[in-house]
PDB file of N, CA and C and ligand atoms in Angstrom:
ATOM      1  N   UNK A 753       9.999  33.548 -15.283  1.00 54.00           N
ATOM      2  CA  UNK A 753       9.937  32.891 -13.970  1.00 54.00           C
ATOM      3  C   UNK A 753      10.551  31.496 -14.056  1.00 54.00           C
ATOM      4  N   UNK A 754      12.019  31.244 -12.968  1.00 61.00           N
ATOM      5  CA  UNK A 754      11.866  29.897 -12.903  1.00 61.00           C
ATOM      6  C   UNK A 754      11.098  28.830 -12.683  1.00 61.00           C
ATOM      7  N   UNK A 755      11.329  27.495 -13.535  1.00 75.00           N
ATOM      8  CA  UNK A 755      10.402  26.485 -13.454  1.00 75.00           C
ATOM      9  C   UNK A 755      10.303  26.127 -11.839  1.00 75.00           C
ATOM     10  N   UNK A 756       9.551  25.696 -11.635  1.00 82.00           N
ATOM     11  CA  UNK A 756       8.994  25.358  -9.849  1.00 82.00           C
ATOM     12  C   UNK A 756       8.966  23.644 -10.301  1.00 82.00           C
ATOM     13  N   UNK A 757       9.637  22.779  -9.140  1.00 79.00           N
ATOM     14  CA  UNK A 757       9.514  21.553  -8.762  1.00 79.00           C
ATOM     15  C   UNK A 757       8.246  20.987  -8.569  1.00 79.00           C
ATOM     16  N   UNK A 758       7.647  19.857  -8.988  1.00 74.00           N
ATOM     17  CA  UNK A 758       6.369  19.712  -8.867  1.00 74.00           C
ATOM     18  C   UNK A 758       6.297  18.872  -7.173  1.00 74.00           C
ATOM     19  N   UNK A 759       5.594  19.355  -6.277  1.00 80.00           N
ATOM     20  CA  UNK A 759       5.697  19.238  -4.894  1.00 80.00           C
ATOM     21  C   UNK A 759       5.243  17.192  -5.104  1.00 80.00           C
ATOM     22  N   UNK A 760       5.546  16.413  -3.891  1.00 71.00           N
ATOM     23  CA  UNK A 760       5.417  15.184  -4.014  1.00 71.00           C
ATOM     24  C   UNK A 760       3.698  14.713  -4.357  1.00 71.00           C
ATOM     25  N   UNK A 761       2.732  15.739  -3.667  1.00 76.00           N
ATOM     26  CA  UNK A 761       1.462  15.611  -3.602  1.00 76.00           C
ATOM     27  C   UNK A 761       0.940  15.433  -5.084  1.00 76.00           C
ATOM     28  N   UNK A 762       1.772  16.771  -5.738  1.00 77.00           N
ATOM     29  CA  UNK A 762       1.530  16.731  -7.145  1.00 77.00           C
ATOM     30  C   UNK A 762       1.695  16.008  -8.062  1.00 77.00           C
ATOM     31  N   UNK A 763       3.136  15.004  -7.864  1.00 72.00           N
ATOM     32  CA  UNK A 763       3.417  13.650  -8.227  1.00 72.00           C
ATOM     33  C   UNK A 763       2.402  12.980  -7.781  1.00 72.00           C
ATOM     34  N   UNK A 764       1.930  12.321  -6.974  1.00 73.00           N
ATOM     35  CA  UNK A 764       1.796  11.166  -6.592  1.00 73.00           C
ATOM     36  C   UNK A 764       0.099  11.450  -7.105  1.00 73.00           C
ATOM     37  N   UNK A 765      -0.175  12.384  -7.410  1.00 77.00           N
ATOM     38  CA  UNK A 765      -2.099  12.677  -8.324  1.00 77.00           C
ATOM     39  C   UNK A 765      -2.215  12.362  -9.768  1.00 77.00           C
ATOM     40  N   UNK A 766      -0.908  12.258 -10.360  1.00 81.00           N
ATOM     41  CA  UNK A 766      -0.565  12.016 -11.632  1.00 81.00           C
ATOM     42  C   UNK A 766      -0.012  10.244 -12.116  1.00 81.00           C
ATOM     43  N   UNK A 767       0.001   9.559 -10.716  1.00 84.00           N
ATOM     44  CA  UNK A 767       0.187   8.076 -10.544  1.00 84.00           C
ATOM     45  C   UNK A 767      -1.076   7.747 -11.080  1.00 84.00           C
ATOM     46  N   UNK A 768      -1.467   6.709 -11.754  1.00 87.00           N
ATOM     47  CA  UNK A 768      -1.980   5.612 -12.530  1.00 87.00           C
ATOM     48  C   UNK A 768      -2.416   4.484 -11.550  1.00 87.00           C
ATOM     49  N   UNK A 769      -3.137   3.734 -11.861  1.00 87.00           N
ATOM     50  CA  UNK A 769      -3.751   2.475 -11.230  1.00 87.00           C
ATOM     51  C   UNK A 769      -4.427   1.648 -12.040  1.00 87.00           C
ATOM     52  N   UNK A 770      -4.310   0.166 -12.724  1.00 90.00           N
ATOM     53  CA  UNK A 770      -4.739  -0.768 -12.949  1.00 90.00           C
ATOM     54  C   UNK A 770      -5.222  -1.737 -11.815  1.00 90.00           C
ATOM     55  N   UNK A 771      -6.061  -1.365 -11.511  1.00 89.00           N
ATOM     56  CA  UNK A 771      -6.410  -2.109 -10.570  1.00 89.00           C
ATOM     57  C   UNK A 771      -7.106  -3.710 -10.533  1.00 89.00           C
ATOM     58  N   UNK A 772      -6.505  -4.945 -10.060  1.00 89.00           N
ATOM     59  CA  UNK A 772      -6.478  -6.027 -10.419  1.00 89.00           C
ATOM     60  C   UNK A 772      -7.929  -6.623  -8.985  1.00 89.00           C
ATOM     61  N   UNK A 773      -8.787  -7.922  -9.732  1.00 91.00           N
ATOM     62  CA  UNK A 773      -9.528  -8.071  -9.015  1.00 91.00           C
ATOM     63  C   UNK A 773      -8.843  -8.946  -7.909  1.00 91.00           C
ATOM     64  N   UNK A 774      -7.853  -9.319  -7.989  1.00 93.00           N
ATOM     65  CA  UNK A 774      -7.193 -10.657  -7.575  1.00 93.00           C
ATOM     66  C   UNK A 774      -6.339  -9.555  -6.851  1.00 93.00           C
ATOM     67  N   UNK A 775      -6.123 -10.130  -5.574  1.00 95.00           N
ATOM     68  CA  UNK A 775      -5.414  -9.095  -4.624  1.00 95.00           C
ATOM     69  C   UNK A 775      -4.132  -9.532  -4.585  1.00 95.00           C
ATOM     70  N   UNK A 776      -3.086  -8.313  -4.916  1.00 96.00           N
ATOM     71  CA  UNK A 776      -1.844  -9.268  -4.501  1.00 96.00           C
ATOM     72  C   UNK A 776      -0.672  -9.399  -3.456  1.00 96.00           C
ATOM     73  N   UNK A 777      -1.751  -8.920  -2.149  1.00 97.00           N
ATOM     74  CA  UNK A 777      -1.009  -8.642  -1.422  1.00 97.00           C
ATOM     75  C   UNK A 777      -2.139  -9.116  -0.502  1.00 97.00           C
ATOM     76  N   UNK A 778      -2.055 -10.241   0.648  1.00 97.00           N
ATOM     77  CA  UNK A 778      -3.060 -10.558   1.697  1.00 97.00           C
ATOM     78  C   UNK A 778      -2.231 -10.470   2.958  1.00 97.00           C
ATOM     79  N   UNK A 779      -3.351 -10.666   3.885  1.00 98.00           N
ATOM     80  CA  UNK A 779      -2.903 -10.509   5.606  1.00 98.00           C
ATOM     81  C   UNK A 779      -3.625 -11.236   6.114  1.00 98.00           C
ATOM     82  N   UNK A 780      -2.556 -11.583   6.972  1.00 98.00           N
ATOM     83  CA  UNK A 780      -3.507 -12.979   8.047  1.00 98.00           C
ATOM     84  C   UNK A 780      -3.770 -11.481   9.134  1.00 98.00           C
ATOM     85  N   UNK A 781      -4.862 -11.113   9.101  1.00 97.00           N
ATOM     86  CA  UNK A 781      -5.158 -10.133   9.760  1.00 97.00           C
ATOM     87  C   UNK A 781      -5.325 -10.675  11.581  1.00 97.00           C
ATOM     88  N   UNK A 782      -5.346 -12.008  11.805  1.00 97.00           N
ATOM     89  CA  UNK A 782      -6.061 -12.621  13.054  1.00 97.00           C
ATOM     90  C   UNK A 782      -4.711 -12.533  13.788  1.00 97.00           C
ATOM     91  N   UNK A 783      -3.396 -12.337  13.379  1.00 97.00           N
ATOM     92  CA  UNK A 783      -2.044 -11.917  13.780  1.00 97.00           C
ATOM     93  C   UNK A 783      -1.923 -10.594  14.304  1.00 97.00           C
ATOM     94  N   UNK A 784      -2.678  -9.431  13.951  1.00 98.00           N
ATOM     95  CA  UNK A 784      -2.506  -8.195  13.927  1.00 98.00           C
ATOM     96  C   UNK A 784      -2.796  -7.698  15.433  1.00 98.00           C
ATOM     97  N   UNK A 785      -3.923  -8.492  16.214  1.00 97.00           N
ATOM     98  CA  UNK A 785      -4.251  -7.643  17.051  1.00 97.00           C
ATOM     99  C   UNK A 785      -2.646  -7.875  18.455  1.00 97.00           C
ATOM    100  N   UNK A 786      -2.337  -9.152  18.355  1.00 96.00           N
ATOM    101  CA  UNK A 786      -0.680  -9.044  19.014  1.00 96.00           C
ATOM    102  C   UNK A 786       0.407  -8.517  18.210  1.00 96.00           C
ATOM    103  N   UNK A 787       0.269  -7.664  17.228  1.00 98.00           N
ATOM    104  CA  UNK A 787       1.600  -6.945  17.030  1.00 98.00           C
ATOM    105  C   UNK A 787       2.007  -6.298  17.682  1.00 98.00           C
ATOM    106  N   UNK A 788       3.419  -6.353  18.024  1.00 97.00           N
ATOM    107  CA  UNK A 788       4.172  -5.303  18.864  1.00 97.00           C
ATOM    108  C   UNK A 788       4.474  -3.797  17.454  1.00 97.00           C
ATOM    109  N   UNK A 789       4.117  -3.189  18.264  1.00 97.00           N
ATOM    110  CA  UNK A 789       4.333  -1.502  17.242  1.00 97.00           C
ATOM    111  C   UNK A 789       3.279  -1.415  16.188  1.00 97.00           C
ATOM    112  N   UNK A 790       2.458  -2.449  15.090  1.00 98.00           N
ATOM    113  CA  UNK A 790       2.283  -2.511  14.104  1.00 98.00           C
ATOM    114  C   UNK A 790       2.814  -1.431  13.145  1.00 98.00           C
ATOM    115  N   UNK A 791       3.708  -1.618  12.633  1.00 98.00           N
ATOM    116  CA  UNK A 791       4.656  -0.407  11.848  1.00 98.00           C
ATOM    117  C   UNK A 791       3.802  -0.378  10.444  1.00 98.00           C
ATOM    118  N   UNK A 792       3.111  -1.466  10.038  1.00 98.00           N
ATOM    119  CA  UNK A 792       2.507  -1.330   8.633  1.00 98.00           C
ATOM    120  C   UNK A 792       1.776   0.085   8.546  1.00 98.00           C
ATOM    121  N   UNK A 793       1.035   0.068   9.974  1.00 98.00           N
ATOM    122  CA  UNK A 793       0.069   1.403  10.056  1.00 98.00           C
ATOM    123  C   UNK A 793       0.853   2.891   9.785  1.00 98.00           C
ATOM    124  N   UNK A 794       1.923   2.936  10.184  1.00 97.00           N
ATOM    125  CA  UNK A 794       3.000   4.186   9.942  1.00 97.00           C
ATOM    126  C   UNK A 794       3.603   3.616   8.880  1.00 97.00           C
ATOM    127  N   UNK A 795       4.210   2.755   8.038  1.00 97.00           N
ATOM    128  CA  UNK A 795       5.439   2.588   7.372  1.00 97.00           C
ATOM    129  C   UNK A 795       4.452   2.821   5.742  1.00 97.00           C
ATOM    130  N   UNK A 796       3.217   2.303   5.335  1.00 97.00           N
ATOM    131  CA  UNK A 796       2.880   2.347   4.078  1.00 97.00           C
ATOM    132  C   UNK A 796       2.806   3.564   3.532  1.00 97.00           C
ATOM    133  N   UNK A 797       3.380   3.831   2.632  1.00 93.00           N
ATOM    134  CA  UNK A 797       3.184   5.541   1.837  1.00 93.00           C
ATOM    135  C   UNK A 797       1.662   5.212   1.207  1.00 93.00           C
ATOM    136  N   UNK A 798       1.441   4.752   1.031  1.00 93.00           N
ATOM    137  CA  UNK A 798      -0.086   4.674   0.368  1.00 93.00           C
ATOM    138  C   UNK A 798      -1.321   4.879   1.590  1.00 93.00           C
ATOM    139  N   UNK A 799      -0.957   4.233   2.633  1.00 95.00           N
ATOM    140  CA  UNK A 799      -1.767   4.451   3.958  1.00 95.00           C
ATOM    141  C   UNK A 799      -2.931   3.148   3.656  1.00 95.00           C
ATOM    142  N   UNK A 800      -2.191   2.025   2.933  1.00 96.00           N
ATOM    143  CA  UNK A 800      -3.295   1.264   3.001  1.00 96.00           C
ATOM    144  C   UNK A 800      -3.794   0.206   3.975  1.00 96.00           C
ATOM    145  N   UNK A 801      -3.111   0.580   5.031  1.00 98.00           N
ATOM    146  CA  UNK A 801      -3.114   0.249   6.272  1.00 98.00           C
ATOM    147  C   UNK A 801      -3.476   0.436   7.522  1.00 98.00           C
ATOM    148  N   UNK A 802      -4.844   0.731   8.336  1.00 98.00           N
ATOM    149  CA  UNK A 802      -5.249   1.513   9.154  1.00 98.00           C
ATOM    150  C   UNK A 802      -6.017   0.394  10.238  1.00 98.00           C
ATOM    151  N   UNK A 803      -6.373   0.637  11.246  1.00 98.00           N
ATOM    152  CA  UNK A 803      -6.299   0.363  12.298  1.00 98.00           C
ATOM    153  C   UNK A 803      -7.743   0.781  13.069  1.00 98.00           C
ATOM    154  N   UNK A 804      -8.944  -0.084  12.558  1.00 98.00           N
ATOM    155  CA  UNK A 804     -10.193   0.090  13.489  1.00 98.00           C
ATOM    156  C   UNK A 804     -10.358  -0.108  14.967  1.00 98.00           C
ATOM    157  N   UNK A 805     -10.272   0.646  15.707  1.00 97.00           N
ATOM    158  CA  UNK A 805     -10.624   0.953  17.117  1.00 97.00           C
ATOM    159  C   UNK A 805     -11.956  -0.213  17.563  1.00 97.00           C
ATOM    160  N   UNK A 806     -12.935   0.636  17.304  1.00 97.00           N
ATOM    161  CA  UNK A 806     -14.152  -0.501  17.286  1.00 97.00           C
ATOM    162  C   UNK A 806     -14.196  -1.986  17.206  1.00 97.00           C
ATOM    163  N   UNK A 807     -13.478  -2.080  16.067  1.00 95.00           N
ATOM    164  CA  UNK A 807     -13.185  -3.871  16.363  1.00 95.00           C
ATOM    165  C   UNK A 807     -12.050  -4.402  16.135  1.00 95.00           C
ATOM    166  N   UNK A 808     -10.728  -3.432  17.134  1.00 96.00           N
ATOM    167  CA  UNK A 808      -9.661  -4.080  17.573  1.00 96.00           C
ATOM    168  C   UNK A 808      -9.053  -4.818  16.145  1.00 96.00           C
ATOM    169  N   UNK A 809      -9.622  -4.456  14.907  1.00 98.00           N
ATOM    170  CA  UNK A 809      -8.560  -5.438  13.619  1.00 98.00           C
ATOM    171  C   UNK A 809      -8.367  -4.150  12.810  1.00 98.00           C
ATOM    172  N   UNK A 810      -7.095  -4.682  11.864  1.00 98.00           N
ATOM    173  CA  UNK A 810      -6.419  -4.177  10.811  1.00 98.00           C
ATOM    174  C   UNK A 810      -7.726  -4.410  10.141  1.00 98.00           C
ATOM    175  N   UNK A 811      -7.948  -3.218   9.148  1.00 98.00           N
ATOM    176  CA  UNK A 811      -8.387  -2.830   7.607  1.00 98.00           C
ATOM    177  C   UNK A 811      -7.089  -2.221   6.789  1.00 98.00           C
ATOM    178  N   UNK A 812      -6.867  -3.370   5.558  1.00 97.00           N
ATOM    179  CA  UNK A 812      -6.184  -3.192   4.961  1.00 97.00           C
ATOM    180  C   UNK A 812      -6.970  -3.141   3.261  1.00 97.00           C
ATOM    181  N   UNK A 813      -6.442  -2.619   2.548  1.00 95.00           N
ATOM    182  CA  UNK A 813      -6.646  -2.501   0.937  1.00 95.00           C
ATOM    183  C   UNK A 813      -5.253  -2.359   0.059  1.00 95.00           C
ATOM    184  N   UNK A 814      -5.543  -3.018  -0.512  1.00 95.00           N
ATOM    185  CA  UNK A 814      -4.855  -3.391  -1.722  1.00 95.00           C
ATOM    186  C   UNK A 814      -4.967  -2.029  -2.806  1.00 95.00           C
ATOM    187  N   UNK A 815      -5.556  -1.477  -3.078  1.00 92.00           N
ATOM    188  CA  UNK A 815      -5.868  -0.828  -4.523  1.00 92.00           C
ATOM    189  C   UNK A 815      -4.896   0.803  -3.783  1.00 92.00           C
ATOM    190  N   UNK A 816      -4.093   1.135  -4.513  1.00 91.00           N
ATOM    191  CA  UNK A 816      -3.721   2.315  -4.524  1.00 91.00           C
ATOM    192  C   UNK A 816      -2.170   1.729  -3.649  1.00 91.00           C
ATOM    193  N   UNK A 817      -1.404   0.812  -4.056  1.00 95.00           N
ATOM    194  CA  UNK A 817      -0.497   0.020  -3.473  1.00 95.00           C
ATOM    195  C   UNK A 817       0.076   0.961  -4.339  1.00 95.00           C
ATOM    196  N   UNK A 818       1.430   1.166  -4.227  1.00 93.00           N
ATOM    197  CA  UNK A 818       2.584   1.611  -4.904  1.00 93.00           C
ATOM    198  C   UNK A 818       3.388   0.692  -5.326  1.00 93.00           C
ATOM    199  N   UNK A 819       3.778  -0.615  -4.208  1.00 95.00           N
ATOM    200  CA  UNK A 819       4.245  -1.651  -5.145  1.00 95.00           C
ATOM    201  C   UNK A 819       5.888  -1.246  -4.233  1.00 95.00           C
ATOM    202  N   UNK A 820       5.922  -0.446  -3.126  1.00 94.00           N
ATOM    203  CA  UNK A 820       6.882  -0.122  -2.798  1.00 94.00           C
ATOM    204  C   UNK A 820       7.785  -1.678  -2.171  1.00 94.00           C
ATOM    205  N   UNK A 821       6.863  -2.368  -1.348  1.00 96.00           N
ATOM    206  CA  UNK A 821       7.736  -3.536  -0.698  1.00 96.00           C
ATOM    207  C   UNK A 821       7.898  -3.697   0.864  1.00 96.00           C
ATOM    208  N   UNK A 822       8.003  -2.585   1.274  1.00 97.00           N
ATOM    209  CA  UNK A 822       7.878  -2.096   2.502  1.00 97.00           C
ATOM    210  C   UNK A 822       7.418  -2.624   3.589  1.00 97.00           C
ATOM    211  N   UNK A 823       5.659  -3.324   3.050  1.00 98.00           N
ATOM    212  CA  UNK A 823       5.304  -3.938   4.322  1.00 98.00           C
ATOM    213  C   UNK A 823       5.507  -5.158   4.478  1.00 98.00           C
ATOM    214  N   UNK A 824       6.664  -5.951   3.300  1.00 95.00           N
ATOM    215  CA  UNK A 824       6.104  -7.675   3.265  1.00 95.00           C
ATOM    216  C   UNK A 824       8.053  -7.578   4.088  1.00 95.00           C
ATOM    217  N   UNK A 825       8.689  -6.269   4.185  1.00 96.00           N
ATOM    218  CA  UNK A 825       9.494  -6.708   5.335  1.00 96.00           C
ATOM    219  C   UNK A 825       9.993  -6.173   6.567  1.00 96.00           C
ATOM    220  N   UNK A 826       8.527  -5.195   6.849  1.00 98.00           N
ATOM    221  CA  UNK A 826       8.818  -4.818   8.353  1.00 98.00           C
ATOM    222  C   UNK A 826       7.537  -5.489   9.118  1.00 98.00           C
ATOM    223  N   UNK A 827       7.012  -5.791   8.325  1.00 98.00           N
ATOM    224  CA  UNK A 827       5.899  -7.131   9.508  1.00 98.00           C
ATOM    225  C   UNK A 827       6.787  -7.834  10.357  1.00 98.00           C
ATOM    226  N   UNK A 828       6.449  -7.741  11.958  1.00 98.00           N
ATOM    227  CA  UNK A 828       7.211  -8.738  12.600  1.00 98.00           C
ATOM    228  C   UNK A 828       7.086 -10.169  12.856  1.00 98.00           C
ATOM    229  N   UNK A 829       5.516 -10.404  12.434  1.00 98.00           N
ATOM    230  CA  UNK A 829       4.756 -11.749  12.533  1.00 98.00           C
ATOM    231  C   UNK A 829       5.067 -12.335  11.228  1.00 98.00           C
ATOM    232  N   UNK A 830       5.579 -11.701  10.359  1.00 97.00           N
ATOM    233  CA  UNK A 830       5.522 -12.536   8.763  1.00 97.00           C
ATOM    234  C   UNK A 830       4.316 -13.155   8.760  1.00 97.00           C
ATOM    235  N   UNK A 831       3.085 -11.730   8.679  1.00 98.00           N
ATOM    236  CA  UNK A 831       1.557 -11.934   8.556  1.00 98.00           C
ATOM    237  C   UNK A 831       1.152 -11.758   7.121  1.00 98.00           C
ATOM    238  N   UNK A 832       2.225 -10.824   6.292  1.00 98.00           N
ATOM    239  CA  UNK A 832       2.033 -10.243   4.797  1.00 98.00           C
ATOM    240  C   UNK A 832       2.810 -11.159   3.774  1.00 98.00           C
ATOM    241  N   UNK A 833       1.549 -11.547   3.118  1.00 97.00           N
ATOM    242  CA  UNK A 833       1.725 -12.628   1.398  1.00 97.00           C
ATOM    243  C   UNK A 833       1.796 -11.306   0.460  1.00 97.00           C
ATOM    244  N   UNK A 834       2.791 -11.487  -0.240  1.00 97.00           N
ATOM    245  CA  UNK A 834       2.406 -10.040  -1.121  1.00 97.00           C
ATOM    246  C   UNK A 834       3.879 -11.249  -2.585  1.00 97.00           C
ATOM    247  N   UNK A 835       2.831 -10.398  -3.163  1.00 95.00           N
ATOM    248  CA  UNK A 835       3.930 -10.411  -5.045  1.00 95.00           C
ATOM    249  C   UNK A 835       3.338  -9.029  -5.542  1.00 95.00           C
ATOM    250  N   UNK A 836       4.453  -9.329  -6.721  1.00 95.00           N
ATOM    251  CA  UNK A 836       3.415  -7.976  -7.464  1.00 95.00           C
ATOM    252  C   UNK A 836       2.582  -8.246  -8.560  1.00 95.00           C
ATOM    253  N   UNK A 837       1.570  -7.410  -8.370  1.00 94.00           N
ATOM    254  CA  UNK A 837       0.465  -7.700  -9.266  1.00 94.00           C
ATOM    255  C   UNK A 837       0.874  -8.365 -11.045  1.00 94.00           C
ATOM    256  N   UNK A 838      -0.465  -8.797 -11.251  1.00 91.00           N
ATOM    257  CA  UNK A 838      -0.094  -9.719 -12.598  1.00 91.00           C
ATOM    258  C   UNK A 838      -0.275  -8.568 -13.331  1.00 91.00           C
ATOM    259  N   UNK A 839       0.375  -9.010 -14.441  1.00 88.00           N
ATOM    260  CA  UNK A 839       0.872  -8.612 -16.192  1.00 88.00           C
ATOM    261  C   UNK A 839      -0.013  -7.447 -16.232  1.00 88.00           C
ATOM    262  N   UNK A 840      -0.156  -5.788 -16.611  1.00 86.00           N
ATOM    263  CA  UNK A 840      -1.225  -5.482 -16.878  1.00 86.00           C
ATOM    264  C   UNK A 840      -1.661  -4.675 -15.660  1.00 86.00           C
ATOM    265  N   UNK A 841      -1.171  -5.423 -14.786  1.00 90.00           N
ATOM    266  CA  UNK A 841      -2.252  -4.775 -13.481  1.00 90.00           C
ATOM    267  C   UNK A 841      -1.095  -3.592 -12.750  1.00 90.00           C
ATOM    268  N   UNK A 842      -1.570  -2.781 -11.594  1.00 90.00           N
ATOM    269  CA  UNK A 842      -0.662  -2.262 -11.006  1.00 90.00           C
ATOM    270  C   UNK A 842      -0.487  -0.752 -10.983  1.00 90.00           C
ATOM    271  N   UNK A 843       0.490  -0.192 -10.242  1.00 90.00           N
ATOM    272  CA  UNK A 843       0.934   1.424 -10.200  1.00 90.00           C
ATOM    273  C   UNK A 843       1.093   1.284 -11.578  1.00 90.00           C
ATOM    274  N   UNK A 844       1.412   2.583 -12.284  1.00 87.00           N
ATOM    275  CA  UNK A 844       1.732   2.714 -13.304  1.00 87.00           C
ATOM    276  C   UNK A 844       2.566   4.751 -13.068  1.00 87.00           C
ATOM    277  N   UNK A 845       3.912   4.976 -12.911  1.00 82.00           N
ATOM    278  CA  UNK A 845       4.190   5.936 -12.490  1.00 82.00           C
ATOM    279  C   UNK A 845       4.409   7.274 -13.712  1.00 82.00           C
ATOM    280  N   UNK A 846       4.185   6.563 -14.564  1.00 71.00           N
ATOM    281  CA  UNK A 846       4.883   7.292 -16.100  1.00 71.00           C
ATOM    282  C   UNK A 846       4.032   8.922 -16.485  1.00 71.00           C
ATOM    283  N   UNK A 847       2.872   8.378 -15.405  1.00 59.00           N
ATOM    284  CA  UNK A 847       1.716  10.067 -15.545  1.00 59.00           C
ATOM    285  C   UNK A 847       2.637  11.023 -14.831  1.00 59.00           C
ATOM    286  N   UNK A 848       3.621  11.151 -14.045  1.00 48.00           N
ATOM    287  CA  UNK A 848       4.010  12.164 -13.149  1.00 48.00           C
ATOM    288  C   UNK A 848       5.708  12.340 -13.581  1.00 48.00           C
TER     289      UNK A 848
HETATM  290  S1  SF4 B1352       2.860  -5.295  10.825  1.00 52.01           S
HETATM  291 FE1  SF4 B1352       1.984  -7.297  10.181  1.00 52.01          FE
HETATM  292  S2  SF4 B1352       1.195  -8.304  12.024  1.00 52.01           S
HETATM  293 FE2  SF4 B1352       1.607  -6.134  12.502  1.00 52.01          FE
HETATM  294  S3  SF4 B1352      -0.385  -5.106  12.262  1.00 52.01           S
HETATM  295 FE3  SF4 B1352       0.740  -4.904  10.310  1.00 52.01          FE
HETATM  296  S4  SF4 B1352       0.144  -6.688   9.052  1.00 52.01           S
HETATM  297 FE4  SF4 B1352      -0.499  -7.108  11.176  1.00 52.01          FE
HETATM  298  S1  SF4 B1353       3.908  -2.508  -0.934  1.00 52.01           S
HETATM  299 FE1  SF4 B1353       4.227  -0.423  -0.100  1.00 52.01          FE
HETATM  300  S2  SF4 B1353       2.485   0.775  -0.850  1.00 52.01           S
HETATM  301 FE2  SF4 B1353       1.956  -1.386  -1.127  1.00 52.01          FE
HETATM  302  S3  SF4 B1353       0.776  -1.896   0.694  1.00 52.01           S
HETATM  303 FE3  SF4 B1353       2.956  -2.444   1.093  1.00 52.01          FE
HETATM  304  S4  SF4 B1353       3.869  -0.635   2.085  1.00 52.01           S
HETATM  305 FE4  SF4 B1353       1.913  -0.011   1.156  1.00 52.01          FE
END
């Protein structure tokens, strides 16, 4: 039997995480509720970006970041501080 492609789901279960206490990615979240589109909520592959109804603010998390880049340049408010995590810390993709 040919070898089979490992589907993206299957990659991305085999990703790694050092997870750092020091966040390295913040949000002036008090910006969020006037975003036009908020694209962070659709654009993060990690989905660490979601959108409480109840109290009208962004919940965001840090841990399970990919490190992709994505949201520090489709914010339209330039609300997102982001670097990448220190020495040690971080995705780690080498499991998949
Ligand atoms: S794109 Fe920026 S300003 Fe808009 S909701 Fe996301 S973090 Fe907030
Ligand atoms: S860097 Fe990429 S994975 Fe990390 S929070 Fe931003 S969009 Fe999501």
């Amino acid at each position: 039997m040919a070898d089979r492609k490992p589907r993206i789901d299957e990659k991305l279960a085999r990703v790694a995480f050092n997870i750092d206490r020091e966040a390295h990615i913040t949000v002036a979240k008090e910006s969020c509720p006037g975003c036009p589109g908020r694209p962070c909520l659709s654009a993060c592959p990690a989905e660490n970006y979601t959108w409480n109804d109840e109290n009208d603010a962004l919940v965001f998390n840090y841990e399970g970041c990919m490190e992709c880049g994505t949201c520090r340049f489709i914010c339209p408010l330039d609300a997102i501080s982001w670097s990448y995590p220190r020495g040690g810390f971080g995705v780690a993709y080498r499991w998949g």
